[in-house]
Short mmCIF file of C-alpha atoms in Angstrom, two decimals:
data_model
loop_
_atom_site.label_atom_id
_atom_site.label_comp_id
_atom_site.label_asym_id
_atom_site.label_seq_id
_atom_site.Cartn_x
_atom_site.Cartn_y
_atom_site.Cartn_z
CA MET A 1 50.61 183.56 125.29
CA PHE A 2 53.14 184.24 128.03
CA ASN A 3 54.41 180.69 128.13
CA PHE A 4 55.27 180.91 124.46
CA SER A 5 58.65 182.50 125.11
CA ASN A 6 59.31 180.01 127.91
CA TYR A 7 59.61 177.26 125.33
CA ILE A 8 61.75 179.01 122.74
CA VAL A 9 65.00 179.10 124.70
CA PRO A 10 64.98 175.50 126.00
CA ILE A 11 64.06 174.10 122.57
CA PHE A 12 66.72 176.28 120.95
CA VAL A 13 69.46 175.15 123.36
CA LEU A 14 68.41 171.49 123.28
CA GLY A 15 68.20 171.52 119.50
CA ILE A 16 71.70 172.93 119.10
CA VAL A 17 73.28 170.51 121.56
CA ILE A 18 71.56 167.42 120.14
CA TYR A 19 72.38 168.40 116.55
CA ALA A 20 76.00 169.09 117.46
CA PHE A 21 76.18 165.74 119.28
CA ILE A 22 74.96 163.91 116.17
CA LYS A 23 77.46 165.86 114.06
CA LYS A 24 80.19 164.69 116.49
CA VAL A 25 81.25 168.19 117.44
CA ASN A 26 83.45 168.41 120.53
CA ILE A 27 80.59 170.10 122.39
CA TYR A 28 82.18 170.74 125.75
CA ASP A 29 85.35 172.26 124.30
CA SER A 30 83.31 174.43 121.93
CA PHE A 31 81.23 175.68 124.83
CA LEU A 32 84.30 176.56 126.88
CA ILE A 33 85.90 178.43 123.98
CA GLY A 34 82.69 180.34 123.35
CA ALA A 35 82.15 181.10 127.04
CA LYS A 36 85.68 182.46 127.26
CA GLU A 37 84.95 184.74 124.30
CA GLY A 38 81.83 185.93 126.11
CA LEU A 39 83.86 186.69 129.21
CA ILE A 40 86.36 188.68 127.17
CA THR A 41 83.53 190.55 125.42
CA THR A 42 82.01 191.48 128.78
CA PHE A 43 85.31 192.92 129.95
CA LYS A 44 85.67 194.78 126.66
CA ILE A 45 82.27 196.44 126.95
CA ALA A 46 82.51 197.03 130.73
CA PRO A 47 84.04 200.54 130.55
CA ALA A 48 81.46 201.66 127.97
CA VAL A 49 78.54 200.31 130.01
CA ILE A 50 79.76 201.93 133.23
CA ALA A 51 80.46 205.22 131.45
CA MET A 52 77.03 205.37 129.77
CA VAL A 53 75.04 204.32 132.84
CA PHE A 54 76.95 206.90 134.90
CA VAL A 55 76.08 209.92 132.73
CA THR A 56 72.58 208.66 131.91
CA ASN A 57 71.83 208.57 135.66
CA ILE A 58 73.06 212.12 136.14
CA PHE A 59 71.09 213.37 133.13
CA LEU A 60 67.81 211.67 134.03
CA ASN A 61 67.97 212.33 137.79
CA SER A 62 68.65 216.04 137.27
CA HIS A 63 65.01 216.43 136.10
CA VAL A 64 66.22 218.79 133.37
CA LEU A 65 63.80 217.04 131.00
CA ASP A 66 60.82 217.72 133.29
CA PHE A 67 61.90 221.35 133.34
CA LEU A 68 62.04 221.55 129.55
CA PHE A 69 58.72 219.76 129.14
CA SER A 70 56.96 222.29 131.34
CA PHE A 71 57.39 224.81 128.52
CA PHE A 72 55.66 222.53 126.03
CA THR A 73 52.65 221.63 128.18
CA PRO A 74 50.31 224.35 126.85
CA LEU A 75 51.22 223.60 123.24
CA LEU A 76 50.72 219.85 123.64
CA ASN A 77 47.43 220.27 125.48
CA ARG A 78 46.19 222.25 122.53
CA PHE A 79 46.76 219.26 120.27
CA GLY A 80 45.37 216.86 122.84
CA ILE A 81 48.69 215.09 123.42
CA PRO A 82 48.95 213.97 127.04
CA ILE A 83 52.06 215.49 128.60
CA SER A 84 53.00 212.33 130.52
CA VAL A 85 53.87 210.49 127.30
CA LEU A 86 56.41 213.04 126.09
CA PRO A 87 59.11 212.28 128.70
CA MET A 88 58.70 208.61 127.85
CA ALA A 89 59.18 209.24 124.13
CA ILE A 90 62.34 211.24 124.81
CA VAL A 91 63.76 208.83 127.39
CA ARG A 92 63.03 205.67 125.36
CA PRO A 93 66.18 205.89 123.16
CA ILE A 94 68.37 206.61 126.21
CA SER A 95 67.33 204.12 128.86
CA GLY A 96 65.05 201.08 128.72
CA THR A 97 64.53 200.87 132.47
CA ALA A 98 63.70 204.58 132.77
CA SER A 99 61.06 204.43 130.03
CA LEU A 100 59.61 201.25 131.56
CA ALA A 101 59.35 203.12 134.87
CA ILE A 102 57.48 206.00 133.20
CA MET A 103 55.17 203.52 131.46
CA THR A 104 54.44 201.80 134.78
CA ASN A 105 53.55 205.19 136.29
CA ILE A 106 51.21 205.93 133.39
CA PHE A 107 49.52 202.54 133.91
CA LYS A 108 49.14 203.31 137.63
CA GLU A 109 47.74 206.77 137.03
CA PHE A 110 45.55 206.36 133.94
CA GLY A 111 45.23 202.57 133.59
CA PRO A 112 46.69 200.43 130.77
CA ASP A 113 43.45 200.61 128.74
CA SER A 114 43.34 204.42 128.62
CA PHE A 115 44.51 206.23 125.47
CA VAL A 116 47.74 207.25 127.24
CA GLY A 117 48.22 203.72 128.53
CA ARG A 118 47.88 202.20 125.06
CA LEU A 119 50.08 204.88 123.53
CA ALA A 120 52.77 204.20 126.15
CA SER A 121 52.54 200.45 125.46
CA ASN A 122 53.08 201.05 121.74
CA LEU A 123 55.93 203.49 122.37
CA GLN A 124 57.74 200.96 124.53
CA GLY A 125 57.40 198.31 121.82
CA CYS A 126 58.20 200.39 118.76
CA THR A 127 61.89 201.05 119.35
CA ASP A 128 64.92 200.13 121.41
CA THR A 129 67.46 202.08 123.47
CA THR A 130 69.15 203.53 120.41
CA ILE A 131 71.82 205.64 122.09
CA TYR A 132 72.82 202.96 124.58
CA VAL A 133 72.99 200.23 121.92
CA LEU A 134 75.08 202.40 119.59
CA ALA A 135 77.51 203.32 122.36
CA LEU A 136 77.81 199.71 123.48
CA TYR A 137 78.20 198.07 120.07
CA PHE A 138 80.60 200.60 118.61
CA SER A 139 82.83 200.77 121.68
CA SER A 140 83.01 196.96 121.83
CA ILE A 141 84.99 197.06 118.57
CA ARG A 142 86.60 200.46 119.22
CA VAL A 143 84.95 202.26 116.33
CA LYS A 144 85.00 206.02 116.85
CA LYS A 145 83.75 207.46 113.57
CA THR A 146 80.20 206.22 113.35
CA GLY A 147 78.95 207.95 110.21
CA HIS A 148 75.21 208.46 110.02
CA ALA A 149 74.35 205.68 112.51
CA LEU A 150 73.05 207.99 115.24
CA ALA A 151 71.12 210.20 112.82
CA ALA A 152 69.48 207.16 111.18
CA GLY A 153 68.65 205.58 114.54
CA LEU A 154 67.10 208.73 115.99
CA PHE A 155 65.24 209.43 112.74
CA ALA A 156 63.72 205.93 112.95
CA ASP A 157 62.79 206.60 116.59
CA LEU A 158 61.10 209.88 115.72
CA ILE A 159 59.08 208.29 112.92
CA GLY A 160 58.24 205.41 115.29
CA ILE A 161 56.95 207.82 117.95
CA ILE A 162 54.79 209.66 115.43
CA ALA A 163 53.57 206.34 113.99
CA ALA A 164 52.73 205.01 117.47
CA PHE A 165 50.66 208.11 118.15
CA ILE A 166 48.73 207.98 114.87
CA ILE A 167 48.20 204.22 115.07
CA THR A 168 46.96 204.35 118.67
CA PHE A 169 44.61 207.12 117.62
CA LEU A 170 43.28 205.19 114.59
CA PHE A 171 42.91 201.81 116.27
CA PHE A 172 41.64 202.66 119.70
CA ASP A 173 40.05 206.07 119.71
CA MET B 1 79.78 210.63 118.38
CA VAL B 2 79.63 208.84 121.74
CA THR B 3 81.95 211.48 123.16
CA TYR B 4 79.49 214.27 122.36
CA ILE B 5 76.55 212.41 123.89
CA TRP B 6 78.58 211.62 126.97
CA VAL B 7 79.77 215.19 127.51
CA PHE B 8 76.29 216.54 126.76
CA PHE B 9 74.57 214.25 129.30
CA LEU B 10 77.18 214.88 131.97
CA CYS B 11 77.35 218.66 131.60
CA ILE B 12 73.65 219.41 131.13
CA GLY B 13 72.69 217.05 133.94
CA SER B 14 75.32 218.35 136.35
CA LEU B 15 74.67 222.00 135.57
CA PHE B 16 70.95 221.55 136.09
CA PHE B 17 71.59 219.82 139.43
CA LEU B 18 73.74 222.77 140.56
CA PHE B 19 71.31 225.30 139.11
CA THR B 20 68.43 223.85 141.12
CA GLY B 21 70.53 223.77 144.30
CA ASN B 22 70.78 219.99 144.45
CA ALA B 23 74.55 219.72 144.80
CA GLU B 24 74.22 217.04 147.48
CA SER B 25 72.28 214.63 145.25
CA LEU B 26 74.73 215.23 142.41
CA ASN B 27 77.65 214.60 144.74
CA ASN B 28 76.12 211.29 145.84
CA LEU B 29 75.34 210.29 142.25
CA ILE B 30 78.93 210.89 141.16
CA LEU B 31 80.44 209.07 144.10
CA LYS B 32 78.13 206.06 143.81
CA GLY B 33 77.68 206.33 140.03
CA GLY B 34 79.73 203.28 139.09
CA SER B 35 77.67 200.73 140.99
CA ASP B 36 74.65 200.89 138.68
CA GLY B 37 76.84 200.16 135.69
CA ILE B 38 78.52 197.29 137.54
CA ASN B 39 75.11 195.87 138.48
CA LEU B 40 73.98 196.00 134.87
CA LEU B 41 77.18 194.23 133.82
CA LEU B 42 76.71 191.57 136.48
CA ASP B 43 73.19 190.99 135.15
CA MET B 44 74.54 190.65 131.63
CA LEU B 45 77.67 188.65 132.36
CA PRO B 46 76.20 185.17 133.02
CA LEU B 47 73.88 185.43 130.02
CA LEU B 48 76.62 186.64 127.71
CA VAL B 49 78.99 183.88 128.77
CA LEU B 50 76.37 181.12 128.51
CA TRP B 51 75.01 182.29 125.16
CA THR B 52 78.38 182.76 123.49
CA GLY B 53 79.17 179.23 124.72
CA ILE B 54 75.98 177.79 123.23
CA MET B 55 76.45 179.77 120.04
CA LYS B 56 80.00 178.48 119.64
CA ILE B 57 78.53 174.96 119.62
CA ALA B 58 76.04 176.09 116.97
CA GLU B 59 78.87 177.61 114.96
CA ASP B 60 81.07 174.53 115.17
CA SER B 61 78.21 172.24 114.14
CA LYS B 62 77.55 174.45 111.08
CA ILE B 63 73.98 175.25 112.20
CA LEU B 64 74.78 178.92 112.02
CA ASP B 65 75.99 178.56 108.43
CA GLY B 66 72.74 176.83 107.53
CA PHE B 67 70.76 179.55 109.20
CA SER B 68 72.64 182.28 107.35
CA LYS B 69 71.98 180.49 104.07
CA LEU B 70 68.28 180.42 104.89
CA VAL B 71 67.97 184.15 105.52
CA LYS B 72 70.64 185.10 102.98
CA PRO B 73 68.28 186.16 100.17
CA VAL B 74 66.64 188.81 102.35
CA LEU B 75 69.66 189.93 104.33
CA SER B 76 72.03 190.22 101.37
CA LYS B 77 69.66 192.78 99.85
CA LEU B 78 69.98 194.85 103.03
CA PHE B 79 73.75 194.36 103.18
CA PRO B 80 74.95 194.71 99.59
CA SER B 81 78.51 195.40 100.75
CA LEU B 82 78.87 191.94 102.32
CA PRO B 83 79.65 188.76 100.36
CA LYS B 84 76.69 186.37 100.43
CA ASP B 85 78.38 183.82 102.69
CA HIS B 86 79.82 186.31 105.16
CA PRO B 87 79.87 184.80 108.68
CA ALA B 88 78.42 188.00 110.18
CA LEU B 89 75.10 187.36 108.39
CA GLY B 90 74.38 184.35 110.63
CA TYR B 91 74.92 186.39 113.77
CA ILE B 92 72.91 189.32 112.39
CA ALA B 93 70.03 186.96 111.64
CA SER B 94 70.25 185.38 115.11
CA ASN B 95 70.31 188.82 116.71
CA ILE B 96 67.23 189.97 114.83
CA ALA B 97 65.42 186.69 115.53
CA ALA B 98 66.18 186.87 119.28
CA ASN B 99 65.04 190.51 119.36
CA ALA B 100 61.87 189.68 117.46
CA LEU B 101 60.99 186.95 119.94
CA GLY B 102 61.42 189.37 122.83
CA LEU B 103 64.63 187.77 124.12
CA GLY B 104 66.48 191.08 124.31
CA SER B 105 69.24 189.90 126.63
CA ALA B 106 69.93 186.86 124.47
CA ALA B 107 70.19 189.10 121.41
CA THR B 108 73.11 191.16 122.74
CA PRO B 109 75.80 188.43 122.48
CA PHE B 110 74.80 187.72 118.85
CA GLY B 111 74.89 191.41 118.06
CA LEU B 112 78.32 191.94 119.60
CA LYS B 113 79.62 188.89 117.76
CA ALA B 114 78.22 190.25 114.48
CA MET B 115 80.04 193.54 115.04
CA GLU B 116 83.26 191.63 115.74
CA CYS B 117 82.90 189.70 112.46
CA LEU B 118 82.26 192.91 110.53
CA GLN B 119 85.22 194.60 112.16
CA LYS B 120 87.57 191.85 110.92
CA ASP B 121 87.06 192.94 107.31
CA ASN B 122 87.05 196.64 108.10
CA PRO B 123 89.97 198.43 106.40
CA LYS B 124 89.64 201.49 108.66
CA LYS B 125 89.35 200.15 112.18
CA ASP B 126 88.16 203.38 113.79
CA THR B 127 85.44 204.06 111.20
CA ALA B 128 82.07 202.31 110.97
CA THR B 129 81.44 200.36 107.77
CA GLU B 130 78.18 200.63 105.84
CA ALA B 131 77.16 197.15 106.94
CA MET B 132 77.71 198.06 110.61
CA ILE B 133 75.47 201.09 110.32
CA THR B 134 72.70 199.20 108.53
CA PHE B 135 72.86 196.45 111.14
CA LEU B 136 72.60 198.92 114.01
CA VAL B 137 69.70 200.73 112.35
CA LEU B 138 67.89 197.38 112.25
CA ASN B 139 68.97 196.53 115.77
CA THR B 140 67.99 199.81 117.42
CA GLY B 141 64.68 199.70 115.55
CA GLY B 142 63.85 196.88 117.93
CA VAL B 143 61.66 194.57 115.85
CA THR B 144 59.61 192.85 118.56
CA LEU B 145 56.86 190.41 117.62
CA VAL B 146 55.77 189.71 121.19
CA PRO B 147 56.51 192.57 123.61
CA THR B 148 56.41 190.29 126.66
CA THR B 149 57.43 192.90 129.26
CA VAL B 150 54.77 195.37 128.17
CA ILE B 151 52.08 192.67 128.09
CA SER B 152 52.89 191.38 131.56
CA LEU B 153 52.92 194.93 132.97
CA ARG B 154 49.53 195.62 131.33
CA LEU B 155 48.21 192.43 132.89
CA MET B 156 49.58 193.47 136.27
CA TYR B 157 47.76 196.80 136.15
CA GLY B 158 44.43 195.20 135.28
CA SER B 159 44.12 195.61 131.51
CA ALA B 160 40.99 193.97 130.07
CA ASN B 161 42.99 192.85 127.04
CA PRO B 162 46.75 192.96 127.75
CA SER B 163 47.81 191.67 124.34
CA GLU B 164 45.65 194.04 122.26
CA ILE B 165 48.72 196.21 121.61
CA ILE B 166 50.68 193.46 119.80
CA ILE B 167 49.44 194.28 116.30
CA THR B 168 49.67 198.03 116.78
CA SER B 169 53.17 197.92 118.22
CA ILE B 170 54.38 195.64 115.41
CA LEU B 171 52.93 198.13 112.95
CA ALA B 172 54.68 201.06 114.66
CA THR B 173 57.96 199.12 114.74
CA LEU B 174 57.73 198.28 111.06
CA ILE B 175 57.12 201.89 110.09
CA SER B 176 60.01 203.03 112.28
CA ASN B 177 62.36 200.40 110.84
CA VAL B 178 61.46 201.14 107.25
CA ALA B 179 62.06 204.84 107.94
CA GLY B 180 65.48 204.07 109.44
CA LEU B 181 66.46 201.80 106.54
CA LEU B 182 65.34 204.34 103.96
CA PHE B 183 67.37 207.03 105.71
CA ASP B 184 70.37 204.68 105.72
CA TYR B 185 69.83 203.76 102.04
CA TYR B 186 69.59 207.41 101.03
CA LYS B 187 72.78 208.31 102.94
CA ARG B 188 74.65 205.37 101.44
CA ARG B 189 73.67 206.30 97.91
CA LYS B 190 74.73 209.87 98.52
CA ASN B 191 78.15 208.69 99.75
CA HIS B 192 78.71 206.62 96.62
CA VAL B 193 78.01 209.44 94.17
#
């Protein structure tokens, strides 16, 4: 199961190189041109990455979310939603590492096979870091007016969170 | 859009730090704030450079064209504004495939390249095209067939069946993606009227 992904990349790379060799592509030159493009891309996205990581750190480390969640605890308890999952659902679109850290804490505290543990696992899998990806991709090509991209992305995340909760409930409870 | 998020994060975070009397931590965070971003970039840099190199070989040997042709029937329905042989489709397909296989870091170079291709045909360079938005809705939906990180963490913390969440998380992802695409479709139709 885990070794599966260990084979994909080597086969992929080997396949491309061998095919290109048969097709008599100037492989080494192509690689250098592509690598140079990658280097330029990295420099292009560098300011956006630094800027986003900088404010994300301030926002998450200020514990303002914990403060806000404390108001919702009684309401959530009434519906049987474990409070520890809520910060994860909110943080998931902002930072992948932060939501992974919350998930790890949930595993430590409740175990991965608890309802909360399974819910957290599904939450982690059901979406990506929407805000970070949007900021990164759009600033790499200097697009400022992004239309309904953020609204659509966050709407998908919200539906995903609700779906993860219902599905975990149906399948495992 | 990014500006608002940035200002919101910075101001709310900072004000809450000051409000709770934690000015020292905030001060340290601001002064050392750049290093986390640099570290993330340094993690990404070698992968980005290697993958764009490999992908250039794939492009030059026309593999990418073949791949785009293969997925064209499905993708062209999602991207009606793109011509059927648009070069961005190959990169979009590669990005989605890499994401689906749980190779998140390998997916980023394809995604950035796809955006670059789409930007070439963009008449208004500071405004996102419809295709860009649809692509990002798909991308941020995070279609993952094998969530390897989650499974290995579950294993680490003693789960009896670490991979039992594969089916359920695919299901949740699909629902989330369909919701995002429907939202995008609805908005697009509204813009055309």
